[in-house]
Structure formats: C-alpha cells, structure tokens
Coordinates of C-alpha atoms in Angstrom, one line a residue:
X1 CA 0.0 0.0 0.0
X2 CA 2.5 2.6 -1.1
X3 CA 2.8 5.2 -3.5
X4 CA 6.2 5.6 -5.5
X5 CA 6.9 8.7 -7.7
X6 CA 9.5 8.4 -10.5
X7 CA 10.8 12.2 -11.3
X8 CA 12.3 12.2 -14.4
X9 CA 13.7 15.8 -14.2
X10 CA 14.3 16.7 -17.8
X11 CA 15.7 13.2 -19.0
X12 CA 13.0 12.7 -21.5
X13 CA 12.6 14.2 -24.9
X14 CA 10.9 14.0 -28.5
X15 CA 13.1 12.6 -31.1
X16 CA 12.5 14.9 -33.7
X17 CA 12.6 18.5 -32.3
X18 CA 14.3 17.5 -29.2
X19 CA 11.9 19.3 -27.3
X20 CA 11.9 18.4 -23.5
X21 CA 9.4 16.9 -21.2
X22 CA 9.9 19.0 -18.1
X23 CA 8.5 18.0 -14.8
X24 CA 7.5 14.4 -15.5
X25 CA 6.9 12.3 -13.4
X26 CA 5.6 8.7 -13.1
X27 CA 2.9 7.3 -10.4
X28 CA 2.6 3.6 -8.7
X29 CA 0.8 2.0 -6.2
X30 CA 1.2 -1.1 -4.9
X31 CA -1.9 -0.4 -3.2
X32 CA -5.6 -0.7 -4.5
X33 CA -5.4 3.9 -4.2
X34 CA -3.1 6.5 -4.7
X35 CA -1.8 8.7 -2.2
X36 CA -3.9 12.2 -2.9
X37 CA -2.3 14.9 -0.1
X38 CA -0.7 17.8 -2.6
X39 CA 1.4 20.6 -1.4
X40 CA 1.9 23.4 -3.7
X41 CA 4.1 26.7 -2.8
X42 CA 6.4 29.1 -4.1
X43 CA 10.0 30.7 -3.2
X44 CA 11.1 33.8 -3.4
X45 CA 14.2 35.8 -2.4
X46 CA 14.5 36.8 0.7
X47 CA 16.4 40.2 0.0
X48 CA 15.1 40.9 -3.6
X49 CA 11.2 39.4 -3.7
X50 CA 12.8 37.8 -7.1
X51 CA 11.3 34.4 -8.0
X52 CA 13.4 31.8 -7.6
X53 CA 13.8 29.3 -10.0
X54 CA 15.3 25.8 -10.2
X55 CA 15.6 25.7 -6.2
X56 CA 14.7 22.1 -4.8
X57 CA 12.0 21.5 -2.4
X58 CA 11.9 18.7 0.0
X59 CA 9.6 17.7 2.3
X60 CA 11.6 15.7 5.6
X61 CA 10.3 13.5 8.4
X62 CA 8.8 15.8 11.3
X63 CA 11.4 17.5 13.3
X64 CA 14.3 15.5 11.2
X65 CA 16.4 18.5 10.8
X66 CA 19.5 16.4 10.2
X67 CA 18.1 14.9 7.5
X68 CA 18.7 18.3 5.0
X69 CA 22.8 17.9 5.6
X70 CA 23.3 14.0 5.8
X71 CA 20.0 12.1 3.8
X72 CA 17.6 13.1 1.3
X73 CA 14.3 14.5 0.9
X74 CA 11.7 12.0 1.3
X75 CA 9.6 13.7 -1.4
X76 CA 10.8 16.4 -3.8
X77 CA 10.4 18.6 -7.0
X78 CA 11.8 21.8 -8.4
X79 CA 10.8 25.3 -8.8
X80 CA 9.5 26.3 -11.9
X81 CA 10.6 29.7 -13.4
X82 CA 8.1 31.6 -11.5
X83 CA 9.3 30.0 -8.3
X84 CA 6.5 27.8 -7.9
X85 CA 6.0 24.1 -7.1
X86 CA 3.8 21.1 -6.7
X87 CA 4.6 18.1 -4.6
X88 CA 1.5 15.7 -5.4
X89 CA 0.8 12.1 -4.6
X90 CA 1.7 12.6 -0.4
X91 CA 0.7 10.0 2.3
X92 CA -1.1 11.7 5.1
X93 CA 1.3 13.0 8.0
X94 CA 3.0 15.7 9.3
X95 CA 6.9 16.7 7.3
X96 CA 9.0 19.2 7.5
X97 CA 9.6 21.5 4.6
X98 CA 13.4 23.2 2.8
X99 CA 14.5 24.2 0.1
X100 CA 18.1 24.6 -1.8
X101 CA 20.3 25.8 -4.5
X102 CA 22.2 22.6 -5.1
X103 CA 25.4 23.2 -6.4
X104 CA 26.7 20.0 -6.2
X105 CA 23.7 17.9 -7.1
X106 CA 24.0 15.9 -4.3
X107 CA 20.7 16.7 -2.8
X108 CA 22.2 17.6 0.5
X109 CA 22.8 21.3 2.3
X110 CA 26.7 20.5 2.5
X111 CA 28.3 23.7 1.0
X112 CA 28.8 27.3 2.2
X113 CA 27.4 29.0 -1.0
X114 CA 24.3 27.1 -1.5
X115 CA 21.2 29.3 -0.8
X116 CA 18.7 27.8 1.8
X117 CA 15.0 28.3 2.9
X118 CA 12.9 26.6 5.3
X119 CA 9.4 26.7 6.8
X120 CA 9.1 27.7 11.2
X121 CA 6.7 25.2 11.0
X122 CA 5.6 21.4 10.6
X123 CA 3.2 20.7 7.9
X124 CA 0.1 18.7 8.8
X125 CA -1.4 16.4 6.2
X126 CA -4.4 15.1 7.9
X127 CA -6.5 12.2 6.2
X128 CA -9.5 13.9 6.4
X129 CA -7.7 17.1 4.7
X130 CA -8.8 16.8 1.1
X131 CA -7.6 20.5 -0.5
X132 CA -4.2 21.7 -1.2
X133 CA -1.8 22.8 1.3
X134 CA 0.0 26.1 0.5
X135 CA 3.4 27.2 1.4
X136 CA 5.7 30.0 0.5
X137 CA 9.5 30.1 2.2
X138 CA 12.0 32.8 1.4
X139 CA 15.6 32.1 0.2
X140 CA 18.7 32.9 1.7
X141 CA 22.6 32.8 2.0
X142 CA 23.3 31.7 5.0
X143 CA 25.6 33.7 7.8
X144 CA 28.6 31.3 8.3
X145 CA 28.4 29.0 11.3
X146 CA 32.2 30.4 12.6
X147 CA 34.0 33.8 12.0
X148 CA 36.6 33.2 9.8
X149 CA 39.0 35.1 7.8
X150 CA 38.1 34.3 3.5
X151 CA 40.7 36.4 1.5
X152 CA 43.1 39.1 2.4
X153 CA 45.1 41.1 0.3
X154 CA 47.3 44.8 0.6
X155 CA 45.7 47.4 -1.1
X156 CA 47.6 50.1 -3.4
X157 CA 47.8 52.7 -0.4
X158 CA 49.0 50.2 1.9
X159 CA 45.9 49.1 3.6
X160 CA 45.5 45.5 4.9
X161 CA 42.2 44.5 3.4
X162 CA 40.3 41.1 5.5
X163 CA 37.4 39.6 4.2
X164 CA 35.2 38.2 7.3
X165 CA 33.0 35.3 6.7
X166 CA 30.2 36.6 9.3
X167 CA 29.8 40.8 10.3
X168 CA 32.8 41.6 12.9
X169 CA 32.4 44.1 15.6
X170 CA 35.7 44.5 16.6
X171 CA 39.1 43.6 14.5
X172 CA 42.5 43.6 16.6
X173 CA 46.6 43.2 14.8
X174 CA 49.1 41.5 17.3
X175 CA 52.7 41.5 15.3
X176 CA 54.2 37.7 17.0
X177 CA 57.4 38.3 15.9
X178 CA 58.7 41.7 17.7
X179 CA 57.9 42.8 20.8
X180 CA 57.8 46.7 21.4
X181 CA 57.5 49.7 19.2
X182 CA 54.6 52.1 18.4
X183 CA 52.7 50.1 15.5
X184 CA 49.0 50.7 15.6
X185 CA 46.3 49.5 13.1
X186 CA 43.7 51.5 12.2
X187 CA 40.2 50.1 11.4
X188 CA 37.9 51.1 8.6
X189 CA 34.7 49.0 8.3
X190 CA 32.8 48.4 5.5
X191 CA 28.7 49.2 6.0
X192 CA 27.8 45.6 6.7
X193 CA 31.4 45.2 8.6
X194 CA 32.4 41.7 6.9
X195 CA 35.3 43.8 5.3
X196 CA 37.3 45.8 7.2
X197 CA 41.1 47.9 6.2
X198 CA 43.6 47.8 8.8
X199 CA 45.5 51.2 8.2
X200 CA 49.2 51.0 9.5
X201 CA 50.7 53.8 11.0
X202 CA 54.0 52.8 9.6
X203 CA 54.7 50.6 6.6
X204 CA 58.4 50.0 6.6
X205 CA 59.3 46.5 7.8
X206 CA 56.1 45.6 8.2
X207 CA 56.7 42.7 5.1
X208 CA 59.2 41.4 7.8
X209 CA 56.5 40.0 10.4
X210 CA 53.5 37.8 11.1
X211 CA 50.4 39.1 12.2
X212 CA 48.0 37.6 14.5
X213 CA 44.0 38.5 13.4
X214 CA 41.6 38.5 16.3
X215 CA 38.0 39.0 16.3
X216 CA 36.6 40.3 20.0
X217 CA 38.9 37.5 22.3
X218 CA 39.1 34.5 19.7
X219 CA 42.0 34.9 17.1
X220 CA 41.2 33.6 13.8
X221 CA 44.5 33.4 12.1
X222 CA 47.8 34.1 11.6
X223 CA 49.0 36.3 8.2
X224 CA 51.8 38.2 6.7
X225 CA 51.8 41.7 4.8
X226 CA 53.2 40.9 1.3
X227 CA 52.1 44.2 -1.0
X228 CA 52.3 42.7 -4.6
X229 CA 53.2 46.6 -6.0
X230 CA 55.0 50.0 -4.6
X231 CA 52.5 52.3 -3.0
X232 CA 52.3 55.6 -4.6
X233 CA 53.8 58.6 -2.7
X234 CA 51.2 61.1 -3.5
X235 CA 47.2 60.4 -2.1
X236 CA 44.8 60.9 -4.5
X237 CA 41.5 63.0 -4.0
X238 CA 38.1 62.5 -5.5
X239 CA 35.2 65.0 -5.1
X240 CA 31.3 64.6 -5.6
X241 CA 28.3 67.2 -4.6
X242 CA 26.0 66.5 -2.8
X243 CA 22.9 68.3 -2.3
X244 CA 20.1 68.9 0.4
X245 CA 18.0 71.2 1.6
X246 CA 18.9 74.1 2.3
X247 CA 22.6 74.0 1.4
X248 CA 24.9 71.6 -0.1
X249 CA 28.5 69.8 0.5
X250 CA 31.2 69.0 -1.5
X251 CA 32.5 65.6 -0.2
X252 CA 36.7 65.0 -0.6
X253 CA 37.8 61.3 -0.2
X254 CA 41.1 60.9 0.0
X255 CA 43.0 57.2 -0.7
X256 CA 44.8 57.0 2.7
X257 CA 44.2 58.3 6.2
X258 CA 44.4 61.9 6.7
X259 CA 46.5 63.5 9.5
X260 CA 46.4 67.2 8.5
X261 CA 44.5 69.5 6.0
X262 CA 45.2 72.8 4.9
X263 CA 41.9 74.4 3.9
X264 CA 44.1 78.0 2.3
X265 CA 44.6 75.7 -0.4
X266 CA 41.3 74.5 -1.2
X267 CA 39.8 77.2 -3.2
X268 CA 35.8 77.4 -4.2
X269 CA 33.8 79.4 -7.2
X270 CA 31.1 80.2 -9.3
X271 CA 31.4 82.8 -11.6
X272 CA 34.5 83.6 -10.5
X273 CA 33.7 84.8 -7.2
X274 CA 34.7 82.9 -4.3
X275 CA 32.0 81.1 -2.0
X276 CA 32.8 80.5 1.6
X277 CA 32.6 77.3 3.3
X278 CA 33.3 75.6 6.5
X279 CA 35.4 72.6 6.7
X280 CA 34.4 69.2 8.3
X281 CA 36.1 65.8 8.7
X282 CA 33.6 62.8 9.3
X283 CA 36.3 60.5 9.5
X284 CA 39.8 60.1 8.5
X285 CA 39.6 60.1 5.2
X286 CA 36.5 61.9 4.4
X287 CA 36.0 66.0 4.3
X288 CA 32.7 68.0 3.7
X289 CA 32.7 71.4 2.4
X290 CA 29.4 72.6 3.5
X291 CA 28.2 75.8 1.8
X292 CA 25.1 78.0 1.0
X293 CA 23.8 77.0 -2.3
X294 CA 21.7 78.9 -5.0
X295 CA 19.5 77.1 -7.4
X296 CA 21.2 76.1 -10.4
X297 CA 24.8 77.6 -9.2
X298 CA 27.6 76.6 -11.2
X299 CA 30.7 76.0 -9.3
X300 CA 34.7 75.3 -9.5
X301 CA 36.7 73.0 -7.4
X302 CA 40.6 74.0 -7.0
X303 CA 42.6 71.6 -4.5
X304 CA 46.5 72.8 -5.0
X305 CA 49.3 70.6 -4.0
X306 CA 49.8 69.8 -0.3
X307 CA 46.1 70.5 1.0
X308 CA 46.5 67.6 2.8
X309 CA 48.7 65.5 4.1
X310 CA 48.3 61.5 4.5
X311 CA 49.6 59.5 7.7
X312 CA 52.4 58.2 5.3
X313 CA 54.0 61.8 4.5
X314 CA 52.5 61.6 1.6
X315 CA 50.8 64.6 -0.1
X316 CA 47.6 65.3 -2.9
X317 CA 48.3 66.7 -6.7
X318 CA 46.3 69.7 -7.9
X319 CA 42.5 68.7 -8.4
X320 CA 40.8 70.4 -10.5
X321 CA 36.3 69.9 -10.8
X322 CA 33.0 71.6 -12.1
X323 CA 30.1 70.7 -10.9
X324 CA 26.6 72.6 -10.8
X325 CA 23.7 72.5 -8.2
X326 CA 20.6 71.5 -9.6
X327 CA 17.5 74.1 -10.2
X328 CA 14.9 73.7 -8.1
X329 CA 12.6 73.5 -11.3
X330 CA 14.6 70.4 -12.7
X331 CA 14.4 68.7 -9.5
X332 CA 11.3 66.2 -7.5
X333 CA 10.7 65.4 -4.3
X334 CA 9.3 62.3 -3.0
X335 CA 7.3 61.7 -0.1
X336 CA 6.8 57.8 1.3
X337 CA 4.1 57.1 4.2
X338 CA 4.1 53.6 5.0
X339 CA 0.8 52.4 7.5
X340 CA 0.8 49.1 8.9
X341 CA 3.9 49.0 10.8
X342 CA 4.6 47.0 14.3
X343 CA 5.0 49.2 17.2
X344 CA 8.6 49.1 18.7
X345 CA 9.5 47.6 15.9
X346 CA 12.5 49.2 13.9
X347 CA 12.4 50.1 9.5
X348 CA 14.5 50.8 6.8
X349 CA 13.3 52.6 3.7
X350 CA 15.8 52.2 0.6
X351 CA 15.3 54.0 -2.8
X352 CA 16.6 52.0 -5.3
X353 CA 17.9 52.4 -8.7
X354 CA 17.2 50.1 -12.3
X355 CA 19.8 48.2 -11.1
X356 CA 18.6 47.4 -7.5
X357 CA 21.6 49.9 -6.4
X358 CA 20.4 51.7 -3.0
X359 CA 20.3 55.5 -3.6
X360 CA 18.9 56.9 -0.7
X361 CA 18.1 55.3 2.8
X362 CA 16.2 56.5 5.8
X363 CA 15.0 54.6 8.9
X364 CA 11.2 55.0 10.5
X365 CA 8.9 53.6 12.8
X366 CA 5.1 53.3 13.7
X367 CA 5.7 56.7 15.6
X368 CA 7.6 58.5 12.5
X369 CA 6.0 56.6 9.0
X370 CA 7.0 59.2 6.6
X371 CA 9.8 59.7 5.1
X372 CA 10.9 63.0 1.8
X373 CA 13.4 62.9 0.2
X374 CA 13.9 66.2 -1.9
X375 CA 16.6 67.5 -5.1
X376 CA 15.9 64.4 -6.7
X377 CA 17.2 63.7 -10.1
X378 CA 14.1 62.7 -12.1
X379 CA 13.8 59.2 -13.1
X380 CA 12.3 55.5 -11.8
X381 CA 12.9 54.9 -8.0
X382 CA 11.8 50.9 -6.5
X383 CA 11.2 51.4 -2.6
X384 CA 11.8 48.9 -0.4
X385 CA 11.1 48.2 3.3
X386 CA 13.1 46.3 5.8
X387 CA 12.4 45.7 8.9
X388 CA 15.0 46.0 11.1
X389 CA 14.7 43.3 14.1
X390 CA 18.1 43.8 15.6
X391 CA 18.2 47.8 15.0
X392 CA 21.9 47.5 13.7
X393 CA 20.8 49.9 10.6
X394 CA 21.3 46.8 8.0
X395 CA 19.6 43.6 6.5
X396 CA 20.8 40.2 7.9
X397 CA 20.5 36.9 6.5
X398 CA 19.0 34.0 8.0
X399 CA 21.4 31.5 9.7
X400 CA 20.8 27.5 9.9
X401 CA 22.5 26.7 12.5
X402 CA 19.7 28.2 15.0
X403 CA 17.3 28.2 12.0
X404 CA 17.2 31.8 12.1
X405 CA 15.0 33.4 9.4
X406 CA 16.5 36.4 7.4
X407 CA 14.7 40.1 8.5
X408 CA 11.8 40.3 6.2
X409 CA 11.4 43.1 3.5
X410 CA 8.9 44.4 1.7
X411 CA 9.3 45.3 -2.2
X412 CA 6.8 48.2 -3.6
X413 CA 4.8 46.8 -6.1
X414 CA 5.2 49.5 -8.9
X415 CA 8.0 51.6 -9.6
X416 CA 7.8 55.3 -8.6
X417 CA 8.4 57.8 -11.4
X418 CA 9.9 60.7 -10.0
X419 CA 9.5 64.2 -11.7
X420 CA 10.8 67.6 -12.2
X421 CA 9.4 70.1 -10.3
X422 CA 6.7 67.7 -8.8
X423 CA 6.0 66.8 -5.5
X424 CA 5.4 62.5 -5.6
X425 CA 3.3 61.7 -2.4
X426 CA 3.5 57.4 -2.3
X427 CA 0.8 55.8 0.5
X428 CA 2.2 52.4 1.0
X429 CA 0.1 50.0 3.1
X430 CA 2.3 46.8 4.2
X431 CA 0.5 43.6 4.2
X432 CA 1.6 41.4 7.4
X433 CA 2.7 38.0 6.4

C-alpha cells in the first residue's frame, strides 16, 4: 500500500525536435489507491522578492532537521521559473519542509554557498484534509556558522584589506614576531562590517612579520603583509556634490588616512567669485565642504598641491572639478508614508535604482512613518522596506544553525516615477505576512 513517484527531471525528450518533457513524473501503487495529499508553494528571495527558479523542495520526516545535511528528501520537486511548485501524490502525516540551491547535485545542504529556505513550521497532512496545502519560504545565503578570515590582500595605499566570513564588531593586529614599538592599526569597516582595512601607522618593515587577526577574544588566524606593487607617494583626492535642503556639500575622499589639511589651499567658485565654506572631517579620510547653495549655481573646485597630508608623509596633486547645483525646477521630491507597521519595531526605507543599487536610505517607525526625500534627479525609483529586528541599521540573513530566518522586506509593487518640479506623495500599506 504505497505510493512511489519516479521524477524524471528533464531526462526525457521527443526525437524529432528534441523538445523536453519538463516535470514528468511517473505514479505507482502497490496499493488498491493513490496517495492524494498535494502541497503546492512558491520561493522567493529573501532580499530581492525575485522568484526563484530551479531551487529544490523537499519535504523531511517531522522534526528531522538532520536529514537536509546527511539524507535526502523523502519527497521532492523543483521550482518552476516563476518560483513555484507542486509536490502531489503525499501520504497523510506531518513533514517538515526546505529548500536549496544545489550546487553539487547531491541533494544535500553541505556547501557554504548554497542558498537555503525553510518553513518555522511542521506541515500537517491530515486524512480527512482533502484540498491543497500552500506554502511559500524565502531564500537565503546563510551567515557562516564560525568567524573566519576568507581572503586578504594589501591594497595600493597600503591598507591591509580582510574579508570576514560573518559581520565583525571589533578587529585587533598583534605582530608575534617583535615585541615593542609604536605600530598601531587603524580600522575602517565596510557598512555591513564583513570587510574591514587595517591602516598602519607605519609601513616600513612591516613585510618582515607575522600578524595575529583576532575578532573580540578568539584569534582567527595568523598572516603576513606581502604588498604585490610600490605604494604611490602622493594620495589621490576624489570629489562629488552632494545636495540637500537648504545648502549643499562638496564631499573629498582621499585614498589614505588623513592627519592634516590645509583648507588655504582649497579654493571654491562660481562665476568667479569665491563662495565660503566651513570645513568638516567625518572620518579620517572623508572631508565636507558645506556651503550656502543657489538654485542652479555653477561651481569650480581647486585643490592645490599639499592640501593635505596623509599618515604616510604623503601629499595630494592639484585637483581640479566643475560641478553645478541643480534648479529647483529640474528637481522632484518624494514623499513615502508607510501604514501598517509594528510598534517598537525598527524600518529601513531604501530608494533604489534600475539596477537594484540603494540610492537613498532613511530609517522610521510606527511613531515617524514618513519619510521625503527632496533635489531628486528625475527618473524610476523601486522602494523597499526592511524591517530592522536587531536595530543594527542593515539587513541580515537567515542563519541554519539556529534556524534563524532572514529580516523580512517588503518590495513596492510598482516603480515610482519621479519628476521635475513635482511633489510624488506614495501611500504604502504593508500587508503582514
């Protein structure tokens, strides 16, 4: 009395137009009856809402979690291109359900780049259940199960770049093979702080030791500073504008750590007349120059030689830039008010480009829902809504090892078109899941 299903995958084909039979699958009974239970879902990408396609989904004996790294799937299929499936033909009982990218066709969770997803809970097939169960799970990447270092290199200016597997708080240098001296690293994280640069405040001899990596208390590894070219003498300085309102900044980045700046050599125009500004540093390498702007004010960057001076000795060339404020009139604004939010809880909003690319980003809450963001090039914005469970200001993944699920987001259903000299108001109403 037992059902058998024979899933052919894509094996079979026609002879003349070798056109292929996906998703058959053959059905036996040894019975007098064919199992009936069906479960139908879909997956989708955690981050992105993107359907995902060609992911396997396995239902598992209740509560056999063990069973997604070591066995198989007691019943299976695949996603279709819309990111749904149907699992048909089930004996009544209660399974556990995943999913996974299988990179190694081995039908098993055993690599650290295969994408994941899994259901919270079991799902009950009860004999007396004739309809369709429905399931949707959302795919992930998992967070490494240990902190460990990936790849390391030297950058060009003489930073020590480390690649984390998991987010690190805290990144420490010990040098094991000399004792003394006044080397310090400095750290600069990345936004999600999986990469981080370790600055040194001196470079020479530093290819002659061994350097012990530690995240928090537990040291990870052991490495050595081999640059593979000569670092330039001079830092390099790039500028963008950035606008807001009621004034604007010119942001200078400069390749290496600053320790001085000389802001009589930094000279600022339009039309030939100079316009003052005030001088800020954010961080080491980053300087604002904030000034009163004018709608649609051209203006003209001069940075001469030794405006600033990196932690190396080193020193900037002349830069030279144009840019232009935009005119109110050639400008949108948009306004996002998002209802059905958790209290307590904490949001991101992220504008996004054609490419997915976050352009602007601003958190809120059930007490503050709206947020505007004005001077906005016209064009097509996607919005997106995370909800920030751990309030660290970024989206994490899911992690299998406590069967965490990822933070959920939200994706805007329709793009928002964002005009000049228009005000776009967007009333978004989250549906819970």
């Amino acid at each position: 009395n037992t059902t058998y299903t024979f899933n052919l995958g894509e094996s079979v084909k026609d002879l003349t137009e070798g056109n292929i039979a996906a998703g058959l699958a053959y059905v036996v009974s040894t019975g007098d009856a064919l199992d009936s239970a069906v479960v139908m879902g879909a997956v989708t990408n955690a981050f992105t809402s993107a359907n995902e396609k060609e992911m396997i989904v396995g239902l598992y004996a209740a509560g056999d979690t063990a069973a997604f790294r070591t066995g198989r799937p007691a019943y299976m299929t695949r996603t279709d291109a819309t990111g749904r499936f149907t699992i048909a033909n089930l004996p009544h009982g209660r399974y556990s359900a995943f999913a996974l990218r299988d990179k190694n066709a081995n039908y098993k969770y055993d690599l650290p780049n295969e994408e994941i997803a899994f259901l919270d809970s079991m799902i009950t097939l009860a004999s007396t259940d004739t309809s369709t169960t429905f399931i949707t799970m959302r795919s992930f990447l998992p967070a490494s199960a240990r902190q460990q270092v990936r790849s390391y290199s030297v950058s060009a200016d003489g930073a020590l770049e480390l690649v984390f597997a998991r987010a690190a708080e805290s990144v420490g240098v010990r040098d094991v093979a000399r004792t003394g001296g006044s080397l310090t690293w400095t750290p600069e994280y990345a936004p999600t702080r999986d990469t981080v640069l370790l600055w040194p405040s001196d470079t020479t001899l530093l290819g002659q030791g061994s350097y012990e990596i530690r995240v928090g208390q537990h040291v990870l590894d052991t490495l050595r500073y081999r640059p593979t070219r000569k670092m330039p003498f001079n830092t390099t300085l790039t500028a963008k504008l950035a606008e807001r309102s009621g004034g604007a900044s010119i942001l200078l980045r400069s390749s290496r750590p600053l320790t001085a700046v000389d802001t009589t050599r930094i000279i600022l125009r339009s039309d030939s007349v100079d316009v003052p500004f005030r001088a800020t540093r954010s961080d080491d390498r980053n300087i604002a120059l904030d000034f009163t702007a004018r709608d649609g004010m051209p203006l003209q960057l001069l940075v001469h030689p030794k405006a600033v001076r990196d932690s190396y000795g080193g020193f900037n060339d002349t830069l030279r830039a144009s840019f232009g404020t935009a005119a109110e009139r050639s400008t949108g604004t948009l306004q996002v008010s998002v209802t059905g939010l958790d209290l307590a809880c904490n949001y991101l909003l992220q504008a996004l480009d054609g490419q997915q690319r976050v352009q602007m980003e601003a958190p809120l809450s059930a007490d503050h829902p709206v947020v505007q963001w004005k001077l906005l090039a016209p064009g097509m914005r996607m919005l997106r809504l995370v909800h920030d469970a751990n309030g660290n200001g970024r989206w994490d993944t899911g992690e299998w090892a406590t069967l965490q699920q990822p933070e959920r987001t939200w994706q805007h259903v329709e793009p928002v078109n964002v005009r000049a000299a228009w005000d776009v108001k967007v009333d978004w109403s989250i549906a819970k899941p």
